[in-house]
Amino acid sequence: MTIPDADGTLERRTPDYRSVLRKLTNLDDEAAAHRAEAHTWHDTRAREADEAVRAADQRIREAQAAVRAAQKHRDEVDAQVAGLWAEFAHRVGRIADRFGQAPQPTVPRQRDRDADDYLQEAAATAAWTPPAKPLKGATLLYAGLGALGGALGLAAWSLLRWAGREGGGDLAVGLPVVALIVALLGPILAVITAKRVADRSGNPLDASAVATVLIAALITAGLILAAVRSNAPGG
């Protein structure tokens, strides 16, 4: 406050203690408010930073789990690829030898398909069976088997009939019937043998092949029987 001097001029007087204390108190309150605001700002930023760190750690754990799952899936795919390649190499034989081992995996140009689709396509390719090569000399082979079956059947038939005649009695009656059945087994065994040969070569045994075996067996048996009877005494 100001008061007039003795000569009538105004003189500024020094503030009293209370006003100074009040100003200091106000300044201290303002400083406390600023400090509180600073603490609040710091705590908020610290919480946000902690949450960001936790979120980053969670993303890292999820990424690590995804990497482990991808590696496991890759190992499974590699194992399936190895199995498919082994099956394919077994089926095609020497054709796969030019590639050596299974080709190295490559990233496909079209990435709209996952590995399982490619594995299914590869499995379908590996399951393909090459066409069977025609059996060379099949007709002669089947005819030879039929001739052999007919000859063996006729030999067994003749042997049993001879045993029946020599044994006499019930054997003379029963063995000729057994001999007829055994004679029929020769061509049947020849057909079974031809079937096994055809299966090994990958060629199905059709009706014409069966007819070739049976006809050859009958012709052979007939020729042998005719030759034996013509050479027999009184024939």
Short mmCIF file of C-alpha atoms in Angstrom, two decimals, residues 47-63:
data_model
loop_
_atom_site.label_atom_id
_atom_site.label_comp_id
_atom_site.label_asym_id
_atom_site.label_seq_id
_atom_site.Cartn_x
_atom_site.Cartn_y
_atom_site.Cartn_z
CA ARG A 47 1.05 -47.88 -16.89
CA GLU A 48 0.74 -47.45 -20.65
CA ALA A 49 4.36 -48.51 -21.10
CA ASP A 50 3.83 -51.57 -18.87
CA GLU A 51 0.73 -52.56 -20.83
CA ALA A 52 2.61 -52.11 -24.09
CA VAL A 53 5.44 -54.32 -22.80
CA ARG A 54 2.98 -56.99 -21.65
CA ALA A 55 1.20 -56.89 -25.01
CA ALA A 56 4.54 -57.16 -26.81
CA ASP A 57 5.54 -60.12 -24.62
CA GLN A 58 2.21 -61.80 -25.39
CA ARG A 59 2.74 -61.27 -29.12
CA ILE A 60 6.24 -62.71 -28.80
CA ARG A 61 4.90 -65.80 -27.02
CA GLU A 62 2.20 -66.22 -29.67
CA ALA A 63 4.78 -65.80 -32.43
#
